[in-house]
XYZ file of C-alpha atoms in Angstrom:
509
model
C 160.282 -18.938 -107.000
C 157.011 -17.920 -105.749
C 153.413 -19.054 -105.358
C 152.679 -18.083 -109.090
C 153.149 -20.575 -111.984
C 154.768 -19.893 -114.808
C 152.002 -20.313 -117.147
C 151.859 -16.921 -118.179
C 154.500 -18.175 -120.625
C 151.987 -18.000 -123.148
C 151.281 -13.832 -122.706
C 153.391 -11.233 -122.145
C 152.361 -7.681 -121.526
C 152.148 -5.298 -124.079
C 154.865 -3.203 -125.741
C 152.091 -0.892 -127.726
C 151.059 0.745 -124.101
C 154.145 3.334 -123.496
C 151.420 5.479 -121.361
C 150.662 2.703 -119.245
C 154.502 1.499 -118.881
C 155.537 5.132 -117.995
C 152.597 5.279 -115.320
C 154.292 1.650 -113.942
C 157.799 3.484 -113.979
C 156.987 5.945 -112.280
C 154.739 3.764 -109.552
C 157.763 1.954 -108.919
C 160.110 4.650 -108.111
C 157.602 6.332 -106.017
C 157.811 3.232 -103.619
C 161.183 3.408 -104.046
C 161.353 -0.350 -105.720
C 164.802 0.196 -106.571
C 168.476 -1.382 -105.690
C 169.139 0.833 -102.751
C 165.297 0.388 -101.717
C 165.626 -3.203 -101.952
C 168.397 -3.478 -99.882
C 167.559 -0.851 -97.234
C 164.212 -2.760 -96.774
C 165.602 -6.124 -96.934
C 168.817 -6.277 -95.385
C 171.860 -7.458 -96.331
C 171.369 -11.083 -96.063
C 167.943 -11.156 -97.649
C 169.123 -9.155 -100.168
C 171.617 -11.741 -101.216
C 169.920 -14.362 -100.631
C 167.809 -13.773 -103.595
C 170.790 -13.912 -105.160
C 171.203 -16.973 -104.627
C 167.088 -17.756 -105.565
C 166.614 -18.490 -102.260
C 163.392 -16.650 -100.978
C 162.152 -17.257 -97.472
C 164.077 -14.419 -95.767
C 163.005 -11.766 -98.428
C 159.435 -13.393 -97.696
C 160.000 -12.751 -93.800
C 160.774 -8.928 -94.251
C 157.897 -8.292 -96.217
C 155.152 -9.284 -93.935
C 153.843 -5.869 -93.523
C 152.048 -3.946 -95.848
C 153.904 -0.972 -97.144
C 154.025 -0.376 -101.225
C 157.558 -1.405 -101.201
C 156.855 -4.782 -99.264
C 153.359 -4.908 -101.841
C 155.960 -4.149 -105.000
C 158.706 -7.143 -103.951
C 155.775 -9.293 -103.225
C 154.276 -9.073 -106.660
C 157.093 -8.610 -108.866
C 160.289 -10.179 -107.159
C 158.557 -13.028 -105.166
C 155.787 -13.663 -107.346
C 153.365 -13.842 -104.386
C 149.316 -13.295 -104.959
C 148.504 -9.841 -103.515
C 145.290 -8.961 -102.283
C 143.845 -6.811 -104.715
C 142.899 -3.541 -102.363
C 146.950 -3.847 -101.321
C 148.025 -3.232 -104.761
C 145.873 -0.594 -105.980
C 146.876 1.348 -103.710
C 150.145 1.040 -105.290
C 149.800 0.653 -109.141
C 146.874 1.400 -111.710
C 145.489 -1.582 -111.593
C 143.429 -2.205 -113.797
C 145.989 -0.254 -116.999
C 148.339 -2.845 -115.634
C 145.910 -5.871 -116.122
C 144.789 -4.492 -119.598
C 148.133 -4.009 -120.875
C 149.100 -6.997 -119.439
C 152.092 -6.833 -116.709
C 148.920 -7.701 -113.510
C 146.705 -10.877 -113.890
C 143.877 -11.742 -111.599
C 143.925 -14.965 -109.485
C 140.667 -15.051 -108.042
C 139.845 -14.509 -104.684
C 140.562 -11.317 -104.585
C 144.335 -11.100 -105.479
C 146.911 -9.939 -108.231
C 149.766 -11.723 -109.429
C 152.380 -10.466 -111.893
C 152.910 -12.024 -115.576
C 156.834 -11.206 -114.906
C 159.347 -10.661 -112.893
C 160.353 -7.007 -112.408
C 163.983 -6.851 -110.885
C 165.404 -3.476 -109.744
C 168.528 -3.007 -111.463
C 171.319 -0.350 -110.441
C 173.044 1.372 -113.859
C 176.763 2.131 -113.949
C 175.767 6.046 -113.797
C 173.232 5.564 -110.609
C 170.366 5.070 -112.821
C 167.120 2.766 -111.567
C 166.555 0.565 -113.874
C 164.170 -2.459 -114.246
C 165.153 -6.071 -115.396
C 162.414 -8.003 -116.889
C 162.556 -12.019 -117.107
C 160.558 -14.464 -117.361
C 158.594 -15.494 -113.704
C 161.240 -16.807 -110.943
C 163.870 -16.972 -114.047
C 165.589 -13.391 -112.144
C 168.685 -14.791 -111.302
C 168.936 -17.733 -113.772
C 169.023 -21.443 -113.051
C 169.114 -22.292 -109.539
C 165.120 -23.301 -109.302
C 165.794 -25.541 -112.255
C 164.641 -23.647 -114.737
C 165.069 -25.527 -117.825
C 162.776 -28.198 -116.356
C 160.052 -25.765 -117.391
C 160.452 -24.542 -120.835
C 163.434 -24.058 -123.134
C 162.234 -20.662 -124.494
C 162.377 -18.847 -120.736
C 164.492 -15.562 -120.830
C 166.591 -14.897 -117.634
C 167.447 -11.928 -116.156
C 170.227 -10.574 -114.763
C 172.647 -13.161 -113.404
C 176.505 -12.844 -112.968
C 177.784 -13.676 -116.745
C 175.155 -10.613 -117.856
C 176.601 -8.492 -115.059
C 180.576 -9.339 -115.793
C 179.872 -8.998 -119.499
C 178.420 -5.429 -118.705
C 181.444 -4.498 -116.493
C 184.518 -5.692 -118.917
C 182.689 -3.107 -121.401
C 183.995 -0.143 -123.459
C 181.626 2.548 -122.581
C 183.328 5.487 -125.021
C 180.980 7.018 -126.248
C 179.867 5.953 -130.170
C 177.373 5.535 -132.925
C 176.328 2.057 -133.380
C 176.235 -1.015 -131.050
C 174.968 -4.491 -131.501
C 173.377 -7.027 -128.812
C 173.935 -10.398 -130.224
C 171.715 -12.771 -128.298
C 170.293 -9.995 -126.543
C 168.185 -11.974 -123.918
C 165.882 -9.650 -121.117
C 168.672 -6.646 -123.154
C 170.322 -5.590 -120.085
C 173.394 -4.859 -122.725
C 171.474 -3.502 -124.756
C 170.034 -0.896 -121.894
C 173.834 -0.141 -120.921
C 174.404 -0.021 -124.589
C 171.606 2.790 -125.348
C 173.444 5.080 -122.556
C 176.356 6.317 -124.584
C 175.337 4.882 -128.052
C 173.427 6.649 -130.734
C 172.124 3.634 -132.371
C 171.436 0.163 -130.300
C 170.446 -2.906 -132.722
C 169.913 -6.235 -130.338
C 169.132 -9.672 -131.796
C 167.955 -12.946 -130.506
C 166.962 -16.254 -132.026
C 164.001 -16.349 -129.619
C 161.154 -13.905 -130.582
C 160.040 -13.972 -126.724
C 163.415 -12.415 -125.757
C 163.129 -9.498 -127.992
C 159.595 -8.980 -126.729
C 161.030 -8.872 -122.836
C 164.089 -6.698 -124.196
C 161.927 -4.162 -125.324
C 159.874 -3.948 -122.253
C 163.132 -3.919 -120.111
C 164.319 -0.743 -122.301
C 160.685 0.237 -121.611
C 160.345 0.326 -118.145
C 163.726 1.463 -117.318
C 163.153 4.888 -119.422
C 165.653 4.145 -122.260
C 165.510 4.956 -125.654
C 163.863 1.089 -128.131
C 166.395 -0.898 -129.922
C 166.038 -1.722 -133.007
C 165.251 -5.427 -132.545
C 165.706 -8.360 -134.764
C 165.314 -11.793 -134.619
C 167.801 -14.636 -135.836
C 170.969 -16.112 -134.788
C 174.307 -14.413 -134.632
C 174.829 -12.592 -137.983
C 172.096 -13.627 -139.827
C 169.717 -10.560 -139.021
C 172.520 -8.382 -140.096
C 172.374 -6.988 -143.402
C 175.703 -6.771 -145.814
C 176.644 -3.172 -145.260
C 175.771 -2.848 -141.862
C 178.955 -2.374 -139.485
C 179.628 -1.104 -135.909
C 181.604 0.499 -133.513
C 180.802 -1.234 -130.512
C 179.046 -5.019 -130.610
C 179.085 -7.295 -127.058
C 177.496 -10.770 -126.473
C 176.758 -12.821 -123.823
C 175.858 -15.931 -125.934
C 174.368 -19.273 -125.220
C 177.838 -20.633 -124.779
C 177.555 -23.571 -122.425
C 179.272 -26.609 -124.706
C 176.627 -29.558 -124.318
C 175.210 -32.928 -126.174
C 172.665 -31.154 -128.527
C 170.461 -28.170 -127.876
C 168.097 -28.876 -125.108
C 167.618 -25.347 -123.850
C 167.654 -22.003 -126.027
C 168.860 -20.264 -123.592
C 172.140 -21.485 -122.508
C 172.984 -24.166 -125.321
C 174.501 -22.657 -128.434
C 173.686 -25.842 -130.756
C 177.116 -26.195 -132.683
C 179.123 -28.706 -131.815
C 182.013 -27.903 -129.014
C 182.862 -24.787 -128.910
C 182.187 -23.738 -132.583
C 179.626 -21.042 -131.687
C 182.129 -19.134 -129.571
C 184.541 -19.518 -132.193
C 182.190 -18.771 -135.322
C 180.895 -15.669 -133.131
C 184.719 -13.961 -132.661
C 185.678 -14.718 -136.462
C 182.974 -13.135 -137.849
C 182.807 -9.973 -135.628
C 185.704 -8.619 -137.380
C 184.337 -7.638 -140.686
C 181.796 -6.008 -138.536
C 183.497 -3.839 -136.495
C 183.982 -0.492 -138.124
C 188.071 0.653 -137.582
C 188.702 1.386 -133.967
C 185.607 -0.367 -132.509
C 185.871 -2.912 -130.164
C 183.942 -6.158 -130.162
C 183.875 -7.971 -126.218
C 182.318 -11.674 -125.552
C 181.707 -13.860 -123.062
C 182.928 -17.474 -123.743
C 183.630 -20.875 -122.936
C 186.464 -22.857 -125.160
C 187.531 -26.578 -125.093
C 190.802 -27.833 -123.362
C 191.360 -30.507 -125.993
C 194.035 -33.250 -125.490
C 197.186 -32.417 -127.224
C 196.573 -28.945 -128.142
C 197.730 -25.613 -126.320
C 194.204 -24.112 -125.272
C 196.264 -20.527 -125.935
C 197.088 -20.902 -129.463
C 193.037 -22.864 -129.400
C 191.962 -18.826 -128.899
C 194.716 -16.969 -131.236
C 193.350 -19.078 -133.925
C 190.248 -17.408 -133.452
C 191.022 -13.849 -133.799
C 189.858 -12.175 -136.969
C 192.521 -10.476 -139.133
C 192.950 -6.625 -138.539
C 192.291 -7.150 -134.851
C 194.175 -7.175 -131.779
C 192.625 -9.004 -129.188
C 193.326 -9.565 -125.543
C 191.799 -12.739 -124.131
C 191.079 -13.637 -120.593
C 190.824 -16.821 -119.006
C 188.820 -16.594 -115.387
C 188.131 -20.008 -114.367
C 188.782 -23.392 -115.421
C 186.251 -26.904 -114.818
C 187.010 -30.507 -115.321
C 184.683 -32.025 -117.580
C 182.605 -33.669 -114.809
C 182.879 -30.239 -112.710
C 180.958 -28.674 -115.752
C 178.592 -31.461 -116.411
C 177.276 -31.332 -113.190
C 177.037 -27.483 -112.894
C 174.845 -27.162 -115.905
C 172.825 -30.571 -115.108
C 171.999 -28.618 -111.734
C 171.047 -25.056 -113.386
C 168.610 -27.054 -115.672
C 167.387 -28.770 -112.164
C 167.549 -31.969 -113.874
C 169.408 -33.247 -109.985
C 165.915 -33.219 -108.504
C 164.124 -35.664 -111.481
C 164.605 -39.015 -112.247
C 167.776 -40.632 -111.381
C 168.017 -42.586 -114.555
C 166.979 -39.938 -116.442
C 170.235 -37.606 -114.818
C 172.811 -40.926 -115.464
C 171.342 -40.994 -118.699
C 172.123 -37.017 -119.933
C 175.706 -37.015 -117.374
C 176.498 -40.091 -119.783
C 175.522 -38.346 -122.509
C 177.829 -35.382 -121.512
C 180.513 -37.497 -120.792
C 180.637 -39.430 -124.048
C 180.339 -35.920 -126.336
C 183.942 -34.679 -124.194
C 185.572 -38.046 -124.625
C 184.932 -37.637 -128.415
C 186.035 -34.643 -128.849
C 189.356 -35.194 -126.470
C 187.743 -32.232 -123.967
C 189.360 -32.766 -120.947
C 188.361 -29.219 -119.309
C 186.667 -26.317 -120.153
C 187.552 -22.569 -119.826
C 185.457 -19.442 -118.919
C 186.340 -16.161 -119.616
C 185.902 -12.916 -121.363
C 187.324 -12.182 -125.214
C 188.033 -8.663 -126.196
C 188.633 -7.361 -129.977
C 189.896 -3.792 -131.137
C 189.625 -3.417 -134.764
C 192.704 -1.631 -135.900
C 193.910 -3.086 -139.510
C 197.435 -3.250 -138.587
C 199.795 -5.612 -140.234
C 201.129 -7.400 -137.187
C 198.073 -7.292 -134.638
C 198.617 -7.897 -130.779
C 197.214 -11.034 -129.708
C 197.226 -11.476 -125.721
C 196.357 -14.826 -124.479
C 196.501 -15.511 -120.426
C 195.374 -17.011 -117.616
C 193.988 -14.798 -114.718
C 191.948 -16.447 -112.176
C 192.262 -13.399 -109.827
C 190.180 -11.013 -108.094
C 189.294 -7.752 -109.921
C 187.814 -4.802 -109.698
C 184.772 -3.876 -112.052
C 183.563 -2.180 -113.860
C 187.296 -3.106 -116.307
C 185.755 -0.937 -119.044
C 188.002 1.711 -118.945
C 190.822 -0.853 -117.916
C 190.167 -2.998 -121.191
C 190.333 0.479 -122.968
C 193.778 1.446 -121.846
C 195.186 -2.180 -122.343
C 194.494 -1.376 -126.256
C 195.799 2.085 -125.921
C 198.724 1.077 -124.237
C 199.060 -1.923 -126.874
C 199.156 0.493 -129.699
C 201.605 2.686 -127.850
C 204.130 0.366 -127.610
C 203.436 -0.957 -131.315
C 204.757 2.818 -132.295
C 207.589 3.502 -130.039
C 210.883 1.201 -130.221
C 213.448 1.279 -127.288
C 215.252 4.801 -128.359
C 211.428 6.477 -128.779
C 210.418 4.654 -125.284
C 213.457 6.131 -123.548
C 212.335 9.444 -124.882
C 208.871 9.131 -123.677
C 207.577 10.485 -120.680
C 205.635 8.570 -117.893
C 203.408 8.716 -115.010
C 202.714 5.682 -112.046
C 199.551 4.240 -112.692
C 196.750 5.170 -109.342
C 197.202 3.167 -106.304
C 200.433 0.950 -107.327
C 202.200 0.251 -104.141
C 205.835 -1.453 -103.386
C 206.027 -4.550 -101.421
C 209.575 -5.670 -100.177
C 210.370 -9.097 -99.522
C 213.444 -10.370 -97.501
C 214.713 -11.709 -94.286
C 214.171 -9.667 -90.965
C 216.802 -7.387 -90.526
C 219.125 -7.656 -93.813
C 219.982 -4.919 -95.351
C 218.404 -5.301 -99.183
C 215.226 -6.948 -99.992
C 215.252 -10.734 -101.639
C 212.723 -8.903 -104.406
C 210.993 -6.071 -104.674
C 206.893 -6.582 -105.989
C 204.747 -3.379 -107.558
C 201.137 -4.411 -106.888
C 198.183 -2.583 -108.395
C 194.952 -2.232 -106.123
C 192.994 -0.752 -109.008
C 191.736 -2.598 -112.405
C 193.328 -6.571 -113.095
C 195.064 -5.714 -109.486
C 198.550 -7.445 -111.226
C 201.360 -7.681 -109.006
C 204.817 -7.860 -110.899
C 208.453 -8.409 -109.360
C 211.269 -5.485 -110.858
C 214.538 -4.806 -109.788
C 215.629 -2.279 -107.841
C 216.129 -0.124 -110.697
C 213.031 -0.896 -112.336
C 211.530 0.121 -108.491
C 213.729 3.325 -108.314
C 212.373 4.017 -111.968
C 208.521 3.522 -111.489
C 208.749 5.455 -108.011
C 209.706 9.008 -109.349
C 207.626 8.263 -112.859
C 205.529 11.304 -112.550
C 205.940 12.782 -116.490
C 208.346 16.120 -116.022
C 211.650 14.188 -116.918
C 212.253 11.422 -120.150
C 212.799 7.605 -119.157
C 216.095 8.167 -120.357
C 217.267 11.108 -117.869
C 215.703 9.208 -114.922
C 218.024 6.314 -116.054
C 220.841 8.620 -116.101
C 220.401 9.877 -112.888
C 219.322 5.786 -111.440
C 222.880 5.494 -112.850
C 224.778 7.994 -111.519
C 223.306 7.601 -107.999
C 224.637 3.538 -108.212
C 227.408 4.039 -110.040
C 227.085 2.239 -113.059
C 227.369 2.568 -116.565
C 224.198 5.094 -118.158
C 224.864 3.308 -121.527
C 224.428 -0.210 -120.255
C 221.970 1.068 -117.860
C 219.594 2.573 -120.852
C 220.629 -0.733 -122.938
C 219.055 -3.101 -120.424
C 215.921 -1.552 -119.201
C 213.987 -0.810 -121.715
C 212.370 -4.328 -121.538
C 211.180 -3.789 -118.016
C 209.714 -0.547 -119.250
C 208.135 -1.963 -121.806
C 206.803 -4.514 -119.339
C 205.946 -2.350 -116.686
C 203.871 0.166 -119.215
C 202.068 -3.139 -120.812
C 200.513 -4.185 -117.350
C 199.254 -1.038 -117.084
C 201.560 0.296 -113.575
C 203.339 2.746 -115.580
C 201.382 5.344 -118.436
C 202.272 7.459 -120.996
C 202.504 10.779 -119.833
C 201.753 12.828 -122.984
């Protein structure tokens, strides 16, 4: 991306000069260098283009000479600006001591990072800082330059941040912690963030992301998964976005997680569980193996600690020369040597074959430490549109989980219930006949499930509003078609049951 090469690998600015980082803060938010800046400046198209690490329209609106166009010059474009341009922006010259501005020569400035504006869950501004044109991750080949680059906010950081628990709690930890954009969402509603990372430069750019964006330091450590960890330490909250991609050796720190298959995934999930402190929740991003001969599903139970439930969600699946080829293309190695690219694709091809991979799964693991004998283990397939941020959603799946754990059919039929926000009833049948083929309860909220029920079960969920018992509402469902209450309350429980585990019906108190 950018004019600027990214030699400044070698330097970083420093973390020692809080006076000078505050003074950069608050430069930037004076120009208004933030989300809704960006994209009120840049349009909608430009905006997403650089997305998408594509750079000539942003480069088009910002021909003028305004400190906003001067900020996305420097920072997000990585574009030499004449020197008299930015200080009449930024302290200059407390920016080039403590190391964020460099001189070119000739008169201009060019950042040592990329700063990307970054829009917190609460309407904070926040800053995202990376590595030079590493923003978005992968699409200007950026393993082609150096292994030990930290990326910035891409769309696995982003997902990983939405699926979240955000109750509020004592202790987190960032495993792999990268430019710490969990970390920063982490130090929101946590007392006590730890974030770790087997590459020293990460934890550098973590800190100056907490830094810039006003948040409170982590306490940073570097080594790989547990190993910075002591003994005793536990938590109520730990998320990772790891270096998951399954590939023939470790080429590039930041994606490849250097066990063989999918062993890192795994080893990461079985040994959050003795670190999670009772009630805390534990939430991954992951790829797993489709092997030959074995039930990918039961792959993933087997990987659940003990005293956990877990509910595991797979969003996409690739064939193994689908996922060759994407992660050949985020390391750029498409626009080298043709040999060279046969050569590694082989390579790729011949570590799946041995293995029996014949596809590879995305998706997003969730744990919820609760020590109970018999813990729920939820394994599916859900390649569907949803609507982040799920924090709250994966919340209330556990809730609801350990609801129904405690209430059998005669305690369910007692219980009182309320229809889940925005659940609507489709009907589905020939024109003009008098009862629907099926009747379908689709949420637009959340996982957005859509579930077919009877016409009881429809007649049940629509007057769920928690003044009367399941049980009376199936009395009067059964006195208004005139059938049996006793068979009536016999049968249904299982669509209750059903209907409260996908989340369209709650319990009301």
């Amino acid at each position: 991306m950018g004019g600027v090469s990214n030699s400044s690998l070698s330097t970083l600015p420093s973390t020692d000069r809080a006076d000078v980082t505050a003074r950069l803060r608050d430069a930037l938010l004076a120009a208004s260098f933030t989300a809704d800046g960006l994209l009120e400046l840049l349009g909608a198209p430009a905006y997403a283009a650089l997305a998408r690490s594509e750079t000539v329209p942003a480069l088009r609106a910002t021909r003028g000479d305004t400190p906003l166009e001067t900020l996305v010059r420097l920072f997000l474009l990585q574009q030499p600006v004449p020197h008299a341009r930015v200080e009449r922006v930024l302290p200059v010259e407390a920016c080039v001591d403590a190391g964020w501005l460099l001189p070119t020569g000739g008169g201009e400035i060019a950042a040592t990072v990329d700063v990307r504006p970054y829009g917190g869950s609460g309407g904070e501004d926040w800053f995202i800082v990376s590595d030079l044109g590493c923003a978005v991750g992968g699409a200007g080949g950026i393993g082609s330059r150096d292994e030990q680059v930290v990326l910035g906010v891409g769309g696995a950081s982003t997902t990983l941040a939405g699926v979240t628990v955000r109750t509020p709690v004592g202790s987190a930890l960032d495993l792999g912690t990268g430019s710490g954009i969990q970390a920063l969402h982490a130090a929101q509603h946590v007392t006590r963030v730890t974030a770790t990372d087997v590459n020293p430069r990460a934890l550098h750019i973590a800190a100056l992301t907490l830094a810039l964006s006003g948040a409170p330091a982590a306490d940073l450590r570097q080594g790989s998964l547990f190993e910075p960890i002591r003994d005793d330490e536990t938590y109520d909250l730990i998320v990772s976005n790891p270096p998951f991609v399954i590939s023939p050796g470790a080429r590039l720190t930041y994606r490849d997680g250097g066990m063989g298959g999918d062993d890192l995934c795994r080893t990461l999930v079985q040994q959050s569980g003795e670190r999670l402190n009772r009630g805390g929740f534990a939430q991954f991003l992951a790829n797993w193996q489709h092997v030959e001969g074995e039930d990918w599903q039961d792959r993933l139970r087997s990987w659940v600690p003990r005293g956990c439930d877990a509910w595991i969600v797979q969003r996409e699946v690739q064939d193994i020369t689908q996922y060759a080829e994407l992660w050949m293309r985020d390391a750029g190695d498409h626009r080298g040597d043709t040999a060279e690219y046969q050569a590694r694709y082989d390579a790729w091809l011949d570590e799946f074959e041995a293995r029996k991979v014949r596809a590879v799964g995305f998706g997003w693991i969730a744990l919820h430490r609760t020590d109970v004998a018999e813990p729920s283990i939820t394994v599916e397939e859900w390649p569907h549109p949803v609507e982040q941020p799920l924090g709250g959603t994966v919340r209330a799946h556990f809730d609801r989980v350990d609801y129904l754990r405690k209430h059998d059919d005669a305690a369910l039929l007692a219980g009182h219930f309320r229809l889940a926000a925005e659940v609507v009833q489709e009907q589905v049948g020939l024109p003009g006949a008098e009862d629907p083929e099926h009747v379908v309860l689709r949420q637009n909220r959340g996982m957005r499930r859509a579930t077919k029920v009877d016409t009881v079960g429809a007649g049940f969920a629509g007057v769920c509003d928690g003044t009367l018992s399941a049980g009376r509402i199936l009395d009067a469902i059964a006195q208004l078609v005139g059938e049996d209450p006793v068979l009536l309350r016999d049968r249904t429980p299982a669509q209750i049951r059903l209907l409260v585990e996908q989340g369209f019906l709650e319990p009301a108190r």
